[in-house]
Coordinates of C-alpha atoms and ligand atoms in Angstrom, one line a residue:
M1 CA 0.0 0.0 -0.2
D2 CA 2.7 2.3 -0.8
H3 CA 1.9 2.7 -4.8
A4 CA 3.2 6.6 -4.5
A5 CA 6.3 5.3 -3.6
T6 CA 6.8 3.1 -6.5
T7 CA 4.9 0.5 -8.4
A8 CA 5.8 -3.2 -9.6
L9 CA 6.5 -3.2 -13.8
R10 CA 3.6 -5.1 -15.4
P11 CA 4.3 -8.1 -17.0
E12 CA 3.2 -6.7 -20.6
V13 CA 5.7 -3.9 -19.9
L14 CA 8.7 -6.3 -19.1
D15 CA 7.8 -7.9 -22.6
S16 CA 7.6 -5.0 -24.4
M17 CA 11.1 -3.9 -23.0
L18 CA 12.9 -7.6 -23.3
P19 CA 13.8 -7.5 -27.0
Y20 CA 15.7 -4.4 -26.3
F21 CA 18.0 -5.7 -23.7
G22 CA 18.6 -8.8 -26.0
S23 CA 19.3 -8.9 -29.6
E24 CA 18.1 -5.5 -30.5
F25 CA 20.6 -3.4 -28.6
G26 CA 21.6 -1.0 -31.0
N27 CA 22.2 2.7 -30.4
A28 CA 19.8 4.6 -32.2
S29 CA 22.3 6.8 -33.3
S30 CA 23.9 4.3 -35.6
V31 CA 23.1 4.2 -39.2
Y32 CA 23.0 0.3 -39.6
G33 CA 20.0 -2.2 -39.1
W34 CA 20.4 -2.4 -35.2
G35 CA 20.5 1.4 -35.0
R36 CA 17.7 2.0 -37.2
R37 CA 15.6 -0.6 -35.5
A38 CA 16.6 1.1 -31.9
R39 CA 15.6 4.4 -33.6
Q40 CA 11.9 3.3 -34.8
A41 CA 11.5 1.9 -31.2
L42 CA 12.3 5.1 -29.8
D43 CA 10.1 6.9 -32.6
S44 CA 7.2 4.8 -32.2
A45 CA 7.2 5.2 -28.3
R46 CA 7.9 9.1 -28.8
D47 CA 4.6 9.0 -30.9
T48 CA 2.6 7.0 -28.2
V49 CA 3.5 9.4 -25.6
S50 CA 2.9 12.4 -27.5
G51 CA -0.4 11.0 -28.8
L52 CA -1.5 10.2 -25.3
L53 CA -0.6 13.8 -23.9
G54 CA -2.2 15.7 -27.2
A55 CA 1.1 16.6 -28.1
S56 CA 3.3 16.6 -30.8
S57 CA 6.5 14.1 -31.0
D58 CA 9.0 16.7 -31.0
E59 CA 7.6 18.2 -27.7
I60 CA 8.6 15.1 -25.9
I61 CA 12.0 14.8 -24.4
F62 CA 12.8 11.4 -22.5
T63 CA 14.5 11.7 -19.2
S64 CA 15.6 9.4 -16.6
G65 CA 12.4 10.0 -14.3
G66 CA 10.6 12.7 -12.3
S67 CA 13.5 14.3 -10.6
E68 CA 15.2 14.9 -14.0
G69 CA 12.1 16.2 -15.6
A70 CA 11.5 18.8 -12.8
N71 CA 14.9 19.8 -12.6
L72 CA 15.0 20.1 -16.7
A73 CA 11.9 22.2 -16.6
I74 CA 12.7 24.7 -14.0
K75 CA 16.5 25.3 -14.3
G76 CA 16.3 24.6 -18.2
V77 CA 13.6 27.5 -18.6
A78 CA 15.1 29.8 -15.9
W79 CA 18.5 29.8 -17.7
A80 CA 17.1 30.3 -21.0
N81 CA 14.8 33.1 -19.8
Q82 CA 16.5 35.1 -17.3
N83 CA 16.8 38.0 -19.8
R84 CA 13.0 38.2 -19.6
G85 CA 12.9 38.2 -16.0
K86 CA 14.1 36.6 -12.9
H87 CA 10.9 35.6 -11.0
I88 CA 9.9 32.0 -10.5
I89 CA 6.6 31.0 -8.6
T90 CA 5.7 27.3 -6.8
S91 CA 3.9 26.1 -3.9
A92 CA 4.9 25.0 -0.2
I93 CA 3.4 21.3 -1.1
E94 CA 5.7 20.7 -4.1
H95 CA 7.9 17.6 -4.3
H96 CA 11.8 18.4 -3.3
A97 CA 12.6 17.8 -7.2
V98 CA 10.8 20.7 -7.9
L99 CA 11.1 22.5 -4.3
D100 CA 15.0 22.2 -4.4
S101 CA 15.5 23.5 -8.0
V102 CA 13.9 26.8 -7.3
L103 CA 15.6 27.1 -3.8
W104 CA 19.0 26.3 -5.6
L105 CA 18.2 29.0 -8.5
E106 CA 17.5 31.2 -5.5
K107 CA 21.1 31.0 -4.5
Q108 CA 21.9 31.8 -8.1
G109 CA 20.1 35.2 -8.0
F110 CA 16.7 34.0 -9.3
E111 CA 13.8 35.6 -7.1
I112 CA 11.2 32.8 -5.5
T113 CA 7.8 33.0 -4.0
I114 CA 6.6 30.1 -2.8
L115 CA 2.5 30.0 -2.6
P116 CA 0.7 28.7 0.6
V117 CA -1.9 26.4 0.6
D118 CA -5.4 25.9 2.2
A119 CA -6.1 23.4 5.2
E120 CA -6.7 20.7 2.1
G121 CA -3.6 21.1 0.4
Q122 CA -5.0 23.4 -2.7
V123 CA -3.3 26.3 -4.3
A124 CA -5.8 29.1 -4.7
P125 CA -5.6 30.1 -8.4
A126 CA -6.2 33.8 -7.3
Q127 CA -3.2 33.9 -5.1
V128 CA -1.2 32.7 -8.8
A129 CA -2.8 35.8 -10.2
E130 CA -1.9 37.9 -7.2
A131 CA 1.5 36.7 -7.3
L132 CA 2.6 37.2 -11.0
R133 CA 4.9 39.7 -11.5
P134 CA 6.4 41.7 -14.7
D135 CA 9.6 40.0 -14.8
T136 CA 7.9 36.1 -13.6
I137 CA 8.8 33.7 -16.1
L138 CA 8.1 30.5 -14.6
V139 CA 5.4 28.8 -12.2
S140 CA 5.5 25.4 -11.4
I141 CA 2.9 23.9 -9.5
M142 CA 2.2 20.1 -9.2
H143 CA -0.7 18.3 -10.5
A144 CA -1.8 16.4 -7.4
N145 CA 0.4 16.0 -4.2
N146 CA 1.9 12.9 -3.5
E147 CA 1.3 12.8 0.2
V148 CA -1.7 14.0 0.7
G149 CA -3.5 13.4 -2.8
T150 CA -4.6 16.7 -3.3
I151 CA -5.5 17.5 -6.9
Q152 CA -4.8 21.1 -7.8
P153 CA -7.0 23.2 -10.3
I154 CA -4.0 23.1 -13.0
S155 CA -6.2 24.1 -15.8
E156 CA -7.3 27.4 -14.6
I157 CA -4.0 28.2 -13.1
G158 CA -2.5 27.4 -16.4
A159 CA -5.2 29.8 -18.3
I160 CA -4.1 32.6 -15.6
V161 CA -0.3 32.0 -16.1
R162 CA -1.0 31.8 -20.2
E163 CA -2.8 35.4 -20.0
H164 CA 0.3 36.6 -18.2
G165 CA 2.9 35.6 -20.8
A166 CA 4.8 33.5 -18.1
F167 CA 5.6 29.6 -18.4
F168 CA 3.8 27.2 -16.8
H169 CA 5.2 23.8 -15.6
T170 CA 3.2 20.9 -13.5
D171 CA 4.7 17.9 -12.0
A172 CA 2.1 15.2 -13.1
V173 CA 4.1 12.3 -11.6
Q174 CA 1.4 11.2 -9.5
T175 CA -1.1 11.8 -12.1
A176 CA -0.1 10.4 -15.5
G177 CA -2.1 7.3 -16.2
V178 CA -4.4 8.5 -13.7
L179 CA -6.2 11.8 -14.6
G180 CA -6.7 13.3 -18.1
M181 CA -3.4 14.1 -19.1
S182 CA -4.3 16.8 -22.5
V183 CA -1.8 19.3 -22.4
Q184 CA -4.0 21.3 -24.0
E185 CA -6.9 20.9 -21.7
L186 CA -4.5 21.1 -18.8
N187 CA -3.0 25.0 -20.2
V188 CA 0.3 23.7 -19.5
D189 CA 3.8 24.4 -21.4
L190 CA 5.7 21.5 -19.5
L191 CA 5.1 18.9 -18.0
S192 CA 6.6 16.3 -16.3
L193 CA 6.2 12.0 -15.5
S194 CA 7.6 8.9 -14.5
A195 CA 7.4 5.6 -15.7
H196 CA 7.9 3.8 -12.4
K197 CA 4.8 5.8 -10.9
F198 CA 2.5 4.0 -13.4
Y199 CA 3.5 0.2 -13.7
G200 CA 6.7 0.9 -15.7
P201 CA 10.6 0.8 -15.2
K202 CA 12.5 3.0 -12.8
G203 CA 14.8 5.5 -14.2
V204 CA 12.8 6.9 -17.0
G205 CA 10.4 9.6 -17.7
A206 CA 9.6 12.2 -20.0
L207 CA 9.3 16.0 -20.1
Y208 CA 6.5 17.9 -22.3
L209 CA 7.9 20.9 -23.7
R210 CA 5.7 22.9 -25.5
K211 CA 7.0 24.2 -29.0
G212 CA 8.1 27.7 -28.9
V213 CA 9.5 27.6 -25.5
R214 CA 12.8 28.0 -24.5
L215 CA 14.8 25.6 -22.3
N216 CA 18.8 25.2 -22.2
P217 CA 19.7 21.4 -21.5
L218 CA 21.5 20.1 -17.9
I219 CA 23.5 17.4 -19.9
H220 CA 25.5 18.5 -22.8
G221 CA 27.7 16.1 -25.2
G222 CA 25.2 14.9 -27.8
A223 CA 22.4 15.8 -30.2
Q224 CA 20.1 13.1 -28.8
E225 CA 16.5 14.5 -28.0
K226 CA 17.0 17.6 -30.6
R227 CA 20.0 18.9 -28.1
R228 CA 17.9 19.2 -25.1
R229 CA 19.3 16.0 -23.4
A230 CA 22.7 14.5 -24.2
G231 CA 23.1 10.9 -23.8
T232 CA 22.3 7.5 -25.6
E233 CA 19.0 7.1 -25.2
N234 CA 17.5 4.6 -22.7
V235 CA 15.6 2.3 -25.5
A236 CA 14.1 -0.4 -23.5
G237 CA 13.0 2.0 -20.7
I238 CA 11.4 4.5 -23.1
V239 CA 9.8 1.5 -24.7
G240 CA 8.5 0.3 -21.3
L241 CA 7.6 4.0 -20.1
A242 CA 5.2 4.2 -23.4
K243 CA 3.5 0.7 -22.8
A244 CA 3.1 1.4 -19.5
L245 CA 1.2 4.9 -20.3
E246 CA -0.8 3.2 -22.7
L247 CA -2.1 0.5 -20.7
A248 CA -2.7 3.0 -17.5
Q249 CA -4.8 5.4 -19.9
E250 CA -6.5 2.7 -21.7
E251 CA -7.6 1.3 -18.0
R252 CA -7.8 4.1 -16.0
E253 CA -11.3 4.8 -15.7
E254 CA -12.4 1.3 -14.6
E255 CA -9.4 1.2 -12.5
N256 CA -10.0 4.4 -10.7
A257 CA -13.7 3.5 -10.1
R258 CA -12.4 0.4 -8.4
L259 CA -9.6 2.1 -6.4
I260 CA -12.4 4.7 -5.1
A261 CA -14.2 2.3 -3.6
L262 CA -11.4 0.8 -2.0
R263 CA -9.8 4.0 -0.6
D264 CA -13.4 5.2 0.7
R265 CA -13.5 1.7 2.6
L266 CA -10.4 2.1 3.9
I267 CA -11.0 6.3 5.0
E268 CA -14.1 5.0 6.3
G269 CA -12.4 2.3 8.4
L270 CA -9.8 4.1 9.8
M271 CA -12.1 7.3 10.8
R272 CA -13.8 5.0 13.6
I273 CA -10.6 5.0 15.2
P274 CA -10.7 7.5 18.2
S275 CA -8.7 10.7 17.4
T276 CA -8.1 10.2 13.7
K277 CA -8.1 13.3 11.1
V278 CA -8.1 12.7 7.2
N279 CA -5.5 14.9 5.4
G280 CA -6.4 16.5 2.3
S281 CA -9.5 16.9 0.4
L282 CA -12.0 14.4 0.3
V283 CA -13.1 15.7 -3.3
Q284 CA -10.2 16.8 -5.1
R285 CA -8.4 13.8 -4.2
L286 CA -6.6 10.7 -6.4
P287 CA -8.2 7.6 -6.3
N288 CA -5.8 5.8 -4.5
N289 CA -4.8 8.1 -1.7
V290 CA -5.3 7.5 2.1
N291 CA -3.5 9.9 4.1
V292 CA -4.7 10.3 8.0
C293 CA -3.2 11.5 11.4
F294 CA -3.5 9.7 14.5
E295 CA -2.9 11.9 17.8
F296 CA -0.6 10.7 20.1
I297 CA 1.2 8.4 17.8
E298 CA 4.8 8.5 16.1
G299 CA 4.1 7.6 12.6
E300 CA 7.8 5.9 12.2
S301 CA 6.4 3.2 15.1
M302 CA 3.4 2.5 13.2
L303 CA 5.4 1.9 10.0
L304 CA 7.3 -0.5 11.7
N305 CA 4.6 -2.3 13.1
L306 CA 2.8 -2.4 9.9
D307 CA 5.8 -3.7 8.4
L308 CA 5.8 -6.5 10.9
R309 CA 2.2 -7.2 9.7
G310 CA 3.3 -7.1 6.2
V311 CA 1.8 -4.1 4.9
A312 CA 4.2 -1.5 3.1
A313 CA 3.1 2.0 4.1
S314 CA 4.6 5.4 4.4
S315 CA 4.6 8.6 7.1
G316 CA 5.3 12.0 6.8
S317 CA 7.2 11.6 9.9
A318 CA 10.6 12.3 10.8
C319 CA 13.0 9.1 10.3
T320 CA 11.4 7.9 6.7
S321 CA 12.7 11.3 5.3
G322 CA 15.8 11.1 7.1
S323 CA 15.3 14.6 8.5
L324 CA 13.9 15.8 11.8
D325 CA 11.3 17.7 10.7
P326 CA 7.7 16.3 9.4
S327 CA 6.2 16.5 6.1
H328 CA 6.9 19.9 4.7
V329 CA 3.6 19.2 2.9
L330 CA 1.3 18.7 6.4
L331 CA 2.8 21.7 8.0
A332 CA 2.2 24.0 5.1
M333 CA -1.5 22.8 5.8
G334 CA -1.5 23.8 9.0
L335 CA -0.7 20.9 11.0
T336 CA 1.2 20.8 14.1
H337 CA 4.4 19.0 14.3
E338 CA 2.9 16.6 16.8
I339 CA 0.0 15.7 14.7
A340 CA 1.9 16.0 11.5
H341 CA 4.2 12.9 13.4
G342 CA 1.4 10.8 13.4
S343 CA 0.4 10.7 10.1
L344 CA 0.2 7.9 8.0
R345 CA 0.0 7.2 4.0
L346 CA -1.8 4.0 2.4
T347 CA -1.5 4.3 -1.5
L348 CA -3.4 1.8 -3.4
G349 CA -2.9 0.2 -6.6
R350 CA -3.4 -2.6 -9.3
D351 CA -2.4 -5.3 -6.8
N352 CA -4.6 -4.2 -4.0
T353 CA -8.0 -6.0 -3.2
E354 CA -11.0 -5.4 -0.7
A355 CA -9.1 -8.5 1.3
D356 CA -6.3 -6.3 1.6
V357 CA -8.2 -3.2 2.6
D358 CA -9.8 -5.1 5.3
Y359 CA -6.5 -6.8 6.4
V360 CA -5.5 -3.3 6.9
L361 CA -8.4 -2.1 8.8
Q362 CA -7.7 -5.2 11.3
E363 CA -4.6 -4.3 11.8
V364 CA -3.7 -0.9 12.2
P365 CA -7.0 -0.3 15.2
M366 CA -4.9 -2.8 17.0
I367 CA -1.6 -1.1 16.5
V368 CA -3.1 2.3 17.1
E369 CA -4.5 1.2 20.6
R370 CA -1.3 -0.8 21.5
L371 CA 0.9 2.6 20.6
R372 CA -1.4 4.7 22.3
A373 CA -1.1 2.6 25.4
M374 CA 2.7 3.5 25.8
S375 CA 2.1 7.1 25.4
P376 CA 2.6 9.3 28.4
L377 CA 0.3 11.8 26.8
Y378 CA -2.7 9.7 25.8
Q379 CA -5.6 9.8 28.3
G380 CA -7.8 7.4 26.1
Ligands
PLP1 C1 8.2 10.3 -7.3 C2 8.0 11.4 -7.7 C3 8.7 12.4 -8.3 C4 10.1 12.3 -8.8 O1 10.3 10.9 -9.7 P1 11.5 10.0 -9.7 O2 11.2 9.2 -11.0 O3 11.3 9.0 -8.5 O4 13.0 10.9 -9.8 C5 8.5 13.6 -8.4 N1 7.3 14.3 -8.0 C6 6.6 13.7 -7.4 C7 5.0 13.9 -7.5 C8 6.7 12.2 -7.3 O5 5.7 11.4 -6.6

């Protein structure tokens, strides 16, 4: 139940990749048969991905994943457009790939506005409008949050940003294969996604870059990806990404309905535990995301106990992230440190069943009770 962290490669995706680990090992830049066949595989994957996004194929740059996509989008656009202004807007709940890229640019002399979110983790389009300045070159707001699952009004924000004449990037790593992905409907200029979040391979992603948006590469050294990302292409990975995205988009409506039913069953069951609160929006929420806080409990202890019972989950608590501070997302939503430390994230996926949900609903209350009994603060 940690599909927001990563997902298992689908067998169909593995099958599509295998030839490129074997006999079809050519370098797509070579002129002979092996190279040409690798090139064809790349072209075909690019057509698939661009088709699914409603983009054209030369607007797709293959990357090593979501982190590279965000870095390339943000640093690439900032560097290439700094003659027009040095102001960048983002939100407080972004993935660190976005936040840390923006903060790094701040050290290089760019000016940054980090927008707050409401108690459900939503960015208000009106606040984006207010923050825009004549020297704003880029706005980056995620499509949906990876911790609390809140879906942002991207299309609305995009219209405001476009009207103003700045560029708009969205980190769609949590929504690719889950929500509608038309870059025209979303009003975005850049969109990043990562294969391993939708049952594709790790280490490969894609960045949509609208025609006409200038971007400096992060990696120099070759003419690959139209000079926007040098390096011999990860042919097998890219083929797998395209296959996984195609399958996810085909099945998304049916799968979302199934996940929403499981999600709501899980939320409902967990809410029966006293002193428990749901984090994020109950309406604008990813179909697979459950995030709750149990008062008087350390998320970390919950995770260890769940692991002992065979359940993989995640928390916005300290040690998991390797830092002392709880989740920046929960804090931005106004939760106190104490409450944020007691958060539990369960993210459902293809392989989860109703029986899994019921198993978790049987285990979690017992763990909560046990942990609270050991807490000096709990008076239950
Ligand atoms: C996982 C994730 C990333 C990073 O993607 P990688 O491919 O693992 O680098 C970025 N943004 C969000 C919202 C994510 O969930």
